[in-house]
Amino acid sequence: MKKKFLSIKKLKNKKPIVCLTAYSNNIAKILDRHCDIILVGDSLGNVLYGMKNTHKVSLDMMIRHAESVMLGVKKSLCVVDLPKNTYNDYINAKKNCREILKKTNCHAIKIENYKNNHQIIKKIVSSGIQVMGHIGYTPQYYSKFKVVGKTKKEETQLINDALKIEKAGAFSIVLECIPKNIAKKITNILKIPTIGIGSSKNCDGQILVTDDLIGISGFKPRFVKRYSNLNKIIEKVTEKYKKDVINKKFPKNSNSY
Ligand code: KIV
């Protein structure tokens, strides 16, 4: 297991790290052939469950989806988000990390940065759990989207947080919606890999929400590149199916027993 983390860390300055999110086995199976890291993100709250943000995602939801994802993961590193209010103190954080790891067999936990929770990360890492940090726009702690790092004060805070999270023992860190010059500074200062989302190519790797990438979520902010329009495809397929059912063209004898 340690080898998996070492190999991710070693990718820094060698090859860009490829990461995507998955919430289910079928998607994870495909991503696993191409990604270094698969994240079971709490973005599933908005993306799958239609919640207005990630604030009410529960530990149980994360565990169920991570169990499904892990059925499809053979080679990549699977990281699971710790949802909001499940790591307010070290005791709870450790208990909940352990529950996720035990029930899902995933490889690591991601924790969004808030106030001084690098101290919690430090203790969790000391207890043998691998942690990925997350700074910048941390959706659990904002009610509205924001690019973080536009002021000198925010820049200093981001750099300090990144350094504290690295010192706490995180193996990697997500930089979400941070201006490109700051992302560059942080990536150059840290020894651990930075994984960007909306933070430019100046990061050691990139992550996107898969549903945005394939065009099924309907969400397309500036930082998303849509590689297909799956919504359109599903629309067409559904229309065709409907026609076939109405015209008794489906099922055929070959689809029947
Ligand atoms: O929840 C999520 O999917 C994430 C990624 C967007 C980094 O945290």
PDB file of C-alpha atoms and ligand atoms in Angstrom:
ATOM      1  CA  MET A   1       0.000   0.000   0.000  1.00  0.00           C
ATOM      2  CA  LYS A   2       2.797   2.467   0.935  1.00  0.00           C
ATOM      3  CA  LYS A   3       4.175   1.913  -2.571  1.00  0.00           C
ATOM      4  CA  LYS A   4       1.028   3.404  -4.142  1.00  0.00           C
ATOM      5  CA  PHE A   5       1.545   6.690  -2.272  1.00  0.00           C
ATOM      6  CA  LEU A   6       5.235   6.791  -2.979  1.00  0.00           C
ATOM      7  CA  SER A   7       4.584   6.305  -6.664  1.00  0.00           C
ATOM      8  CA  ILE A   8       2.104   9.217  -6.668  1.00  0.00           C
ATOM      9  CA  LYS A   9       4.593  11.457  -4.827  1.00  0.00           C
ATOM     10  CA  LYS A  10       7.335  10.452  -7.255  1.00  0.00           C
ATOM     11  CA  LEU A  11       5.283  11.683 -10.202  1.00  0.00           C
ATOM     12  CA  LYS A  12       5.970  15.298  -9.156  1.00  0.00           C
ATOM     13  CA  ASN A  13       8.161  16.942 -11.809  1.00  0.00           C
ATOM     14  CA  LYS A  14       8.059  13.735 -13.882  1.00  0.00           C
ATOM     15  CA  LYS A  15       4.579  13.359 -15.358  1.00  0.00           C
ATOM     16  CA  PRO A  16       1.288  15.223 -14.883  1.00  0.00           C
ATOM     17  CA  ILE A  17      -0.989  13.301 -12.473  1.00  0.00           C
ATOM     18  CA  VAL A  18      -4.335  12.315 -13.961  1.00  0.00           C
ATOM     19  CA  CYS A  19      -7.329  12.343 -11.584  1.00  0.00           C
ATOM     20  CA  LEU A  20     -11.103  12.197 -11.967  1.00  0.00           C
ATOM     21  CA  THR A  21     -14.080  11.656  -9.694  1.00  0.00           C
ATOM     22  CA  ALA A  22     -16.250   8.533  -9.637  1.00  0.00           C
ATOM     23  CA  TYR A  23     -19.360   7.679  -7.667  1.00  0.00           C
ATOM     24  CA  SER A  24     -20.047   4.213  -9.053  1.00  0.00           C
ATOM     25  CA  ASN A  25     -18.459   0.957 -10.069  1.00  0.00           C
ATOM     26  CA  ASN A  26     -19.225   1.226 -13.822  1.00  0.00           C
ATOM     27  CA  ILE A  27     -17.523   4.600 -14.181  1.00  0.00           C
ATOM     28  CA  ALA A  28     -14.647   3.651 -11.854  1.00  0.00           C
ATOM     29  CA  LYS A  29     -13.882   0.580 -13.977  1.00  0.00           C
ATOM     30  CA  ILE A  30     -13.264   2.780 -17.027  1.00  0.00           C
ATOM     31  CA  LEU A  31     -11.377   5.530 -15.174  1.00  0.00           C
ATOM     32  CA  ASP A  32      -9.154   2.991 -13.452  1.00  0.00           C
ATOM     33  CA  ARG A  33      -7.477   2.154 -16.768  1.00  0.00           C
ATOM     34  CA  HIS A  34      -6.438   5.779 -17.292  1.00  0.00           C
ATOM     35  CA  CYS A  35      -6.226   7.621 -13.970  1.00  0.00           C
ATOM     36  CA  ASP A  36      -3.564   7.769 -11.282  1.00  0.00           C
ATOM     37  CA  ILE A  37      -6.127   8.857  -8.678  1.00  0.00           C
ATOM     38  CA  ILE A  38      -9.887   8.316  -8.502  1.00  0.00           C
ATOM     39  CA  LEU A  39     -11.713  10.556  -6.041  1.00  0.00           C
ATOM     40  CA  VAL A  40     -15.062   9.689  -4.537  1.00  0.00           C
ATOM     41  CA  GLY A  41     -15.883  13.355  -4.057  1.00  0.00           C
ATOM     42  CA  ASP A  42     -18.629  14.754  -1.891  1.00  0.00           C
ATOM     43  CA  SER A  43     -19.581  16.679  -5.045  1.00  0.00           C
ATOM     44  CA  LEU A  44     -21.936  13.698  -5.374  1.00  0.00           C
ATOM     45  CA  GLY A  45     -24.265  15.760  -3.154  1.00  0.00           C
ATOM     46  CA  ASN A  46     -24.910  18.305  -5.931  1.00  0.00           C
ATOM     47  CA  VAL A  47     -24.121  16.135  -8.922  1.00  0.00           C
ATOM     48  CA  LEU A  48     -26.079  12.966  -8.067  1.00  0.00           C
ATOM     49  CA  TYR A  49     -28.487  13.908  -5.306  1.00  0.00           C
ATOM     50  CA  GLY A  50     -29.503  17.359  -6.543  1.00  0.00           C
ATOM     51  CA  MET A  51     -28.535  19.051  -3.270  1.00  0.00           C
ATOM     52  CA  LYS A  52     -27.754  22.762  -3.493  1.00  0.00           C
ATOM     53  CA  ASN A  53     -24.248  22.189  -2.107  1.00  0.00           C
ATOM     54  CA  THR A  54     -22.161  19.523  -0.341  1.00  0.00           C
ATOM     55  CA  HIS A  55     -23.021  20.648   3.188  1.00  0.00           C
ATOM     56  CA  LYS A  56     -25.531  17.913   3.975  1.00  0.00           C
ATOM     57  CA  VAL A  57     -23.667  14.958   2.454  1.00  0.00           C
ATOM     58  CA  SER A  58     -23.450  12.198   5.063  1.00  0.00           C
ATOM     59  CA  LEU A  59     -20.753   9.710   5.954  1.00  0.00           C
ATOM     60  CA  ASP A  60     -23.110   6.912   4.987  1.00  0.00           C
ATOM     61  CA  MET A  61     -23.583   8.351   1.463  1.00  0.00           C
ATOM     62  CA  MET A  62     -19.806   8.547   1.017  1.00  0.00           C
ATOM     63  CA  ILE A  63     -19.328   4.982   2.245  1.00  0.00           C
ATOM     64  CA  ARG A  64     -21.998   3.524  -0.042  1.00  0.00           C
ATOM     65  CA  HIS A  65     -20.573   5.205  -3.143  1.00  0.00           C
ATOM     66  CA  ALA A  66     -16.982   4.398  -2.177  1.00  0.00           C
ATOM     67  CA  GLU A  67     -17.936   0.720  -1.757  1.00  0.00           C
ATOM     68  CA  SER A  68     -19.338   0.733  -5.278  1.00  0.00           C
ATOM     69  CA  VAL A  69     -16.323   2.587  -6.729  1.00  0.00           C
ATOM     70  CA  MET A  70     -13.833   0.226  -5.084  1.00  0.00           C
ATOM     71  CA  LEU A  71     -15.437  -2.696  -6.948  1.00  0.00           C
ATOM     72  CA  GLY A  72     -14.104  -1.096 -10.134  1.00  0.00           C
ATOM     73  CA  VAL A  73     -10.668   0.001  -8.890  1.00  0.00           C
ATOM     74  CA  LYS A  74      -7.703  -2.266  -9.583  1.00  0.00           C
ATOM     75  CA  LYS A  75      -4.668  -0.085 -10.105  1.00  0.00           C
ATOM     76  CA  SER A  76      -5.368   3.537  -9.286  1.00  0.00           C
ATOM     77  CA  LEU A  77      -5.333   5.175  -5.894  1.00  0.00           C
ATOM     78  CA  CYS A  78      -8.831   5.702  -4.517  1.00  0.00           C
ATOM     79  CA  VAL A  79      -9.369   8.732  -2.282  1.00  0.00           C
ATOM     80  CA  VAL A  80     -12.655   9.376  -0.460  1.00  0.00           C
ATOM     81  CA  ASP A  81     -13.879  12.766   0.757  1.00  0.00           C
ATOM     82  CA  LEU A  82     -14.621  13.188   4.439  1.00  0.00           C
ATOM     83  CA  PRO A  83     -17.941  15.078   4.400  1.00  0.00           C
ATOM     84  CA  LYS A  84     -18.640  18.268   6.328  1.00  0.00           C
ATOM     85  CA  ASN A  85     -19.136  17.973  10.097  1.00  0.00           C
ATOM     86  CA  THR A  86     -17.511  14.546  10.303  1.00  0.00           C
ATOM     87  CA  TYR A  87     -14.072  15.854  11.316  1.00  0.00           C
ATOM     88  CA  ASN A  88     -14.716  18.735  13.678  1.00  0.00           C
ATOM     89  CA  ASP A  89     -12.308  17.241  16.208  1.00  0.00           C
ATOM     90  CA  TYR A  90      -9.591  14.606  16.085  1.00  0.00           C
ATOM     91  CA  ILE A  91     -11.563  11.839  17.831  1.00  0.00           C
ATOM     92  CA  ASN A  92     -14.453  12.112  15.380  1.00  0.00           C
ATOM     93  CA  ALA A  93     -12.163  12.533  12.411  1.00  0.00           C
ATOM     94  CA  LYS A  94     -10.171   9.402  13.267  1.00  0.00           C
ATOM     95  CA  LYS A  95     -13.305   7.347  13.959  1.00  0.00           C
ATOM     96  CA  ASN A  96     -14.906   8.399  10.673  1.00  0.00           C
ATOM     97  CA  CYS A  97     -11.740   7.923   8.601  1.00  0.00           C
ATOM     98  CA  ARG A  98     -11.369   4.425  10.059  1.00  0.00           C
ATOM     99  CA  GLU A  99     -14.993   3.603   9.271  1.00  0.00           C
ATOM    100  CA  ILE A 100     -14.577   4.699   5.644  1.00  0.00           C
ATOM    101  CA  LEU A 101     -11.318   2.783   5.239  1.00  0.00           C
ATOM    102  CA  LYS A 102     -12.664  -0.371   6.899  1.00  0.00           C
ATOM    103  CA  LYS A 103     -15.975  -0.499   5.064  1.00  0.00           C
ATOM    104  CA  THR A 104     -14.702   0.479   1.615  1.00  0.00           C
ATOM    105  CA  ASN A 105     -11.036  -0.589   1.468  1.00  0.00           C
ATOM    106  CA  CYS A 106     -10.231   2.747  -0.183  1.00  0.00           C
ATOM    107  CA  HIS A 107      -6.655   3.995   0.057  1.00  0.00           C
ATOM    108  CA  ALA A 108      -6.869   7.538   1.427  1.00  0.00           C
ATOM    109  CA  ILE A 109      -9.113  10.293   2.733  1.00  0.00           C
ATOM    110  CA  LYS A 110      -9.427  13.881   1.498  1.00  0.00           C
ATOM    111  CA  ILE A 111     -10.005  16.665   4.015  1.00  0.00           C
ATOM    112  CA  GLU A 112     -10.961  20.220   3.068  1.00  0.00           C
ATOM    113  CA  ASN A 113      -8.948  22.935   4.765  1.00  0.00           C
ATOM    114  CA  TYR A 114     -10.739  24.937   7.435  1.00  0.00           C
ATOM    115  CA  LYS A 115      -9.161  27.095  10.121  1.00  0.00           C
ATOM    116  CA  ASN A 116      -6.503  25.001  11.879  1.00  0.00           C
ATOM    117  CA  ASN A 117      -7.538  21.539  10.792  1.00  0.00           C
ATOM    118  CA  HIS A 118      -3.994  20.808   9.586  1.00  0.00           C
ATOM    119  CA  GLN A 119      -3.574  19.790  13.257  1.00  0.00           C
ATOM    120  CA  ILE A 120      -6.242  17.112  12.783  1.00  0.00           C
ATOM    121  CA  ILE A 121      -4.542  15.995   9.546  1.00  0.00           C
ATOM    122  CA  LYS A 122      -1.250  15.658  11.441  1.00  0.00           C
ATOM    123  CA  LYS A 123      -2.739  13.349  14.067  1.00  0.00           C
ATOM    124  CA  ILE A 124      -4.638  11.304  11.495  1.00  0.00           C
ATOM    125  CA  VAL A 125      -1.516  10.811   9.396  1.00  0.00           C
ATOM    126  CA  SER A 126       0.411   9.837  12.566  1.00  0.00           C
ATOM    127  CA  SER A 127      -2.213   7.153  13.194  1.00  0.00           C
ATOM    128  CA  GLY A 128      -1.318   5.612   9.822  1.00  0.00           C
ATOM    129  CA  ILE A 129      -4.051   7.068   7.601  1.00  0.00           C
ATOM    130  CA  GLN A 130      -3.077   8.674   4.278  1.00  0.00           C
ATOM    131  CA  VAL A 131      -4.563  12.122   3.731  1.00  0.00           C
ATOM    132  CA  MET A 132      -4.972  14.423   0.758  1.00  0.00           C
ATOM    133  CA  GLY A 133      -5.431  18.115   1.577  1.00  0.00           C
ATOM    134  CA  HIS A 134      -7.700  20.583  -0.237  1.00  0.00           C
ATOM    135  CA  ILE A 135      -7.258  24.375  -0.251  1.00  0.00           C
ATOM    136  CA  GLY A 136      -8.609  27.366  -2.180  1.00  0.00           C
ATOM    137  CA  TYR A 137     -12.308  27.185  -2.907  1.00  0.00           C
ATOM    138  CA  THR A 138     -13.382  24.504  -0.430  1.00  0.00           C
ATOM    139  CA  PRO A 139     -17.092  23.929  -1.178  1.00  0.00           C
ATOM    140  CA  GLN A 140     -17.878  22.640   2.341  1.00  0.00           C
ATOM    141  CA  TYR A 141     -17.064  26.060   3.809  1.00  0.00           C
ATOM    142  CA  TYR A 142     -18.407  28.508   1.219  1.00  0.00           C
ATOM    143  CA  SER A 143     -22.002  29.262   0.352  1.00  0.00           C
ATOM    144  CA  LYS A 144     -21.081  30.872  -2.988  1.00  0.00           C
ATOM    145  CA  PHE A 145     -18.435  30.099  -5.627  1.00  0.00           C
ATOM    146  CA  LYS A 146     -15.296  32.216  -5.362  1.00  0.00           C
ATOM    147  CA  VAL A 147     -11.798  32.298  -6.834  1.00  0.00           C
ATOM    148  CA  VAL A 148      -9.525  32.320  -3.772  1.00  0.00           C
ATOM    149  CA  GLY A 149      -6.125  34.070  -3.767  1.00  0.00           C
ATOM    150  CA  LYS A 150      -6.865  37.330  -5.538  1.00  0.00           C
ATOM    151  CA  THR A 151      -5.710  39.488  -2.616  1.00  0.00           C
ATOM    152  CA  LYS A 152      -2.283  39.515  -0.967  1.00  0.00           C
ATOM    153  CA  LYS A 153      -3.885  38.409   2.318  1.00  0.00           C
ATOM    154  CA  GLU A 154      -5.536  35.389   0.653  1.00  0.00           C
ATOM    155  CA  GLU A 155      -2.314  34.540  -1.172  1.00  0.00           C
ATOM    156  CA  THR A 156      -0.315  34.509   2.058  1.00  0.00           C
ATOM    157  CA  GLN A 157      -2.994  32.434   3.768  1.00  0.00           C
ATOM    158  CA  LEU A 158      -3.023  29.895   0.913  1.00  0.00           C
ATOM    159  CA  ILE A 159       0.749  29.491   0.941  1.00  0.00           C
ATOM    160  CA  ASN A 160       0.824  29.123   4.745  1.00  0.00           C
ATOM    161  CA  ASP A 161      -2.016  26.590   4.684  1.00  0.00           C
ATOM    162  CA  ALA A 162      -0.349  24.573   1.919  1.00  0.00           C
ATOM    163  CA  LEU A 163       2.906  24.433   3.879  1.00  0.00           C
ATOM    164  CA  LYS A 164       1.130  23.424   7.097  1.00  0.00           C
ATOM    165  CA  ILE A 165      -0.786  20.671   5.324  1.00  0.00           C
ATOM    166  CA  GLU A 166       2.417  19.344   3.770  1.00  0.00           C
ATOM    167  CA  LYS A 167       4.132  19.454   7.161  1.00  0.00           C
ATOM    168  CA  ALA A 168       1.167  17.617   8.679  1.00  0.00           C
ATOM    169  CA  GLY A 169       2.034  14.709   6.390  1.00  0.00           C
ATOM    170  CA  ALA A 170      -0.510  14.894   3.556  1.00  0.00           C
ATOM    171  CA  PHE A 171       0.684  12.994   0.472  1.00  0.00           C
ATOM    172  CA  SER A 172      -0.866  15.455  -1.959  1.00  0.00           C
ATOM    173  CA  ILE A 173      -3.090  18.545  -2.043  1.00  0.00           C
ATOM    174  CA  VAL A 174      -5.972  19.747  -4.215  1.00  0.00           C
ATOM    175  CA  LEU A 175      -5.822  23.407  -5.272  1.00  0.00           C
ATOM    176  CA  GLU A 176      -9.323  24.502  -6.213  1.00  0.00           C
ATOM    177  CA  CYS A 177      -9.945  27.738  -8.124  1.00  0.00           C
ATOM    178  CA  ILE A 178      -6.702  29.482  -7.276  1.00  0.00           C
ATOM    179  CA  PRO A 179      -5.157  32.054  -9.698  1.00  0.00           C
ATOM    180  CA  LYS A 180      -2.451  30.574 -11.906  1.00  0.00           C
ATOM    181  CA  ASN A 181       0.477  32.565 -10.475  1.00  0.00           C
ATOM    182  CA  ILE A 182      -0.378  31.460  -6.915  1.00  0.00           C
ATOM    183  CA  ALA A 183      -0.875  27.861  -8.044  1.00  0.00           C
ATOM    184  CA  LYS A 184       2.606  28.054  -9.569  1.00  0.00           C
ATOM    185  CA  LYS A 185       4.141  29.440  -6.368  1.00  0.00           C
ATOM    186  CA  ILE A 186       2.508  26.741  -4.218  1.00  0.00           C
ATOM    187  CA  THR A 187       3.453  23.956  -6.640  1.00  0.00           C
ATOM    188  CA  ASN A 188       7.075  25.159  -6.648  1.00  0.00           C
ATOM    189  CA  ILE A 189       7.293  25.533  -2.867  1.00  0.00           C
ATOM    190  CA  LEU A 190       5.764  22.146  -1.968  1.00  0.00           C
ATOM    191  CA  LYS A 191       7.494  18.807  -2.225  1.00  0.00           C
ATOM    192  CA  ILE A 192       4.165  16.957  -2.427  1.00  0.00           C
ATOM    193  CA  PRO A 193       2.160  17.031  -5.673  1.00  0.00           C
ATOM    194  CA  THR A 194      -0.535  19.644  -6.204  1.00  0.00           C
ATOM    195  CA  ILE A 195      -3.709  18.585  -8.026  1.00  0.00           C
ATOM    196  CA  GLY A 196      -5.505  21.470  -9.700  1.00  0.00           C
ATOM    197  CA  ILE A 197      -9.145  22.116 -10.460  1.00  0.00           C
ATOM    198  CA  GLY A 198      -9.683  25.563 -11.935  1.00  0.00           C
ATOM    199  CA  SER A 199      -6.110  26.367 -10.907  1.00  0.00           C
ATOM    200  CA  SER A 200      -4.337  26.301 -14.294  1.00  0.00           C
ATOM    201  CA  LYS A 201      -1.733  23.969 -15.730  1.00  0.00           C
ATOM    202  CA  ASN A 202       0.738  25.185 -13.093  1.00  0.00           C
ATOM    203  CA  CYS A 203      -0.120  22.193 -10.893  1.00  0.00           C
ATOM    204  CA  ASP A 204       1.410  18.706 -10.766  1.00  0.00           C
ATOM    205  CA  GLY A 205      -1.874  17.113 -11.808  1.00  0.00           C
ATOM    206  CA  GLN A 206      -5.458  17.844 -12.765  1.00  0.00           C
ATOM    207  CA  ILE A 207      -8.841  16.710 -11.505  1.00  0.00           C
ATOM    208  CA  LEU A 208     -12.354  17.306 -12.832  1.00  0.00           C
ATOM    209  CA  VAL A 209     -15.764  16.021 -11.847  1.00  0.00           C
ATOM    210  CA  THR A 210     -16.376  13.246 -14.401  1.00  0.00           C
ATOM    211  CA  ASP A 211     -20.037  14.174 -14.861  1.00  0.00           C
ATOM    212  CA  ASP A 212     -18.905  17.656 -15.983  1.00  0.00           C
ATOM    213  CA  LEU A 213     -16.224  16.202 -18.276  1.00  0.00           C
ATOM    214  CA  ILE A 214     -18.651  13.921 -20.103  1.00  0.00           C
ATOM    215  CA  GLY A 215     -21.440  16.490 -20.276  1.00  0.00           C
ATOM    216  CA  ILE A 216     -24.111  14.894 -18.157  1.00  0.00           C
ATOM    217  CA  SER A 217     -24.208  17.291 -15.197  1.00  0.00           C
ATOM    218  CA  GLY A 218     -25.207  20.370 -17.192  1.00  0.00           C
ATOM    219  CA  PHE A 219     -22.581  22.295 -15.180  1.00  0.00           C
ATOM    220  CA  LYS A 220     -20.028  24.201 -17.249  1.00  0.00           C
ATOM    221  CA  PRO A 221     -18.026  26.824 -15.439  1.00  0.00           C
ATOM    222  CA  ARG A 222     -14.928  28.324 -17.113  1.00  0.00           C
ATOM    223  CA  PHE A 223     -12.576  25.702 -15.632  1.00  0.00           C
ATOM    224  CA  VAL A 224     -14.448  22.712 -17.078  1.00  0.00           C
ATOM    225  CA  LYS A 225     -13.630  21.296 -20.486  1.00  0.00           C
ATOM    226  CA  ARG A 226     -16.541  19.219 -21.736  1.00  0.00           C
ATOM    227  CA  TYR A 227     -15.190  16.288 -23.752  1.00  0.00           C
ATOM    228  CA  SER A 228     -18.580  14.937 -24.806  1.00  0.00           C
ATOM    229  CA  ASN A 229     -22.240  15.811 -24.590  1.00  0.00           C
ATOM    230  CA  LEU A 230     -23.654  12.692 -23.021  1.00  0.00           C
ATOM    231  CA  ASN A 231     -26.939  14.438 -22.239  1.00  0.00           C
ATOM    232  CA  LYS A 232     -27.585  14.744 -25.976  1.00  0.00           C
ATOM    233  CA  ILE A 233     -26.695  11.098 -26.569  1.00  0.00           C
ATOM    234  CA  ILE A 234     -28.985   9.876 -23.765  1.00  0.00           C
ATOM    235  CA  GLU A 235     -31.770  12.106 -25.060  1.00  0.00           C
ATOM    236  CA  LYS A 236     -31.470  10.588 -28.558  1.00  0.00           C
ATOM    237  CA  VAL A 237     -31.252   7.015 -27.260  1.00  0.00           C
ATOM    238  CA  THR A 238     -34.298   7.514 -25.025  1.00  0.00           C
ATOM    239  CA  GLU A 239     -36.319   8.959 -27.925  1.00  0.00           C
ATOM    240  CA  LYS A 240     -35.362   5.984 -30.079  1.00  0.00           C
ATOM    241  CA  TYR A 241     -36.285   3.510 -27.346  1.00  0.00           C
ATOM    242  CA  LYS A 242     -39.625   5.233 -26.784  1.00  0.00           C
ATOM    243  CA  LYS A 243     -40.415   5.030 -30.520  1.00  0.00           C
ATOM    244  CA  ASP A 244     -39.470   1.349 -30.649  1.00  0.00           C
ATOM    245  CA  VAL A 245     -41.654   0.498 -27.639  1.00  0.00           C
ATOM    246  CA  ILE A 246     -44.630   2.423 -29.039  1.00  0.00           C
ATOM    247  CA  ASN A 247     -44.192   0.888 -32.509  1.00  0.00           C
ATOM    248  CA  LYS A 248     -43.652  -2.598 -31.018  1.00  0.00           C
ATOM    249  CA  LYS A 249     -40.179  -2.776 -32.593  1.00  0.00           C
ATOM    250  CA  PHE A 250     -38.714  -3.618 -29.200  1.00  0.00           C
ATOM    251  CA  PRO A 251     -38.427  -6.240 -27.841  1.00  0.00           C
ATOM    252  CA  LYS A 252     -37.831  -8.467 -30.848  1.00  0.00           C
ATOM    253  CA  ASN A 253     -37.892 -12.232 -30.770  1.00  0.00           C
ATOM    254  CA  SER A 254     -34.133 -12.108 -30.284  1.00  0.00           C
ATOM    255  CA  ASN A 255     -34.698 -10.158 -27.044  1.00  0.00           C
ATOM    256  CA  SER A 256     -37.312 -12.631 -25.782  1.00  0.00           C
ATOM    257  CA  TYR A 257     -37.294 -16.089 -24.179  1.00  0.00           C
TER     258      TYR A 257
HETATM  259  O1  KIV B   1     -15.926  16.690  -4.257  1.00  0.00           O
HETATM  260  C1  KIV B   1     -15.204  16.711  -5.266  1.00  0.00           C
HETATM  261  O2  KIV B   1     -15.524  16.163  -6.320  1.00  0.00           O
HETATM  262  C2  KIV B   1     -13.926  17.414  -5.153  1.00  0.00           C
HETATM  263  C3  KIV B   1     -13.144  17.657  -6.403  1.00  0.00           C
HETATM  264  C4  KIV B   1     -13.839  18.591  -7.281  1.00  0.00           C
HETATM  265  C5  KIV B   1     -11.761  18.080  -6.122  1.00  0.00           C
HETATM  266  O3  KIV B   1     -13.547  17.775  -4.083  1.00  0.00           O
END
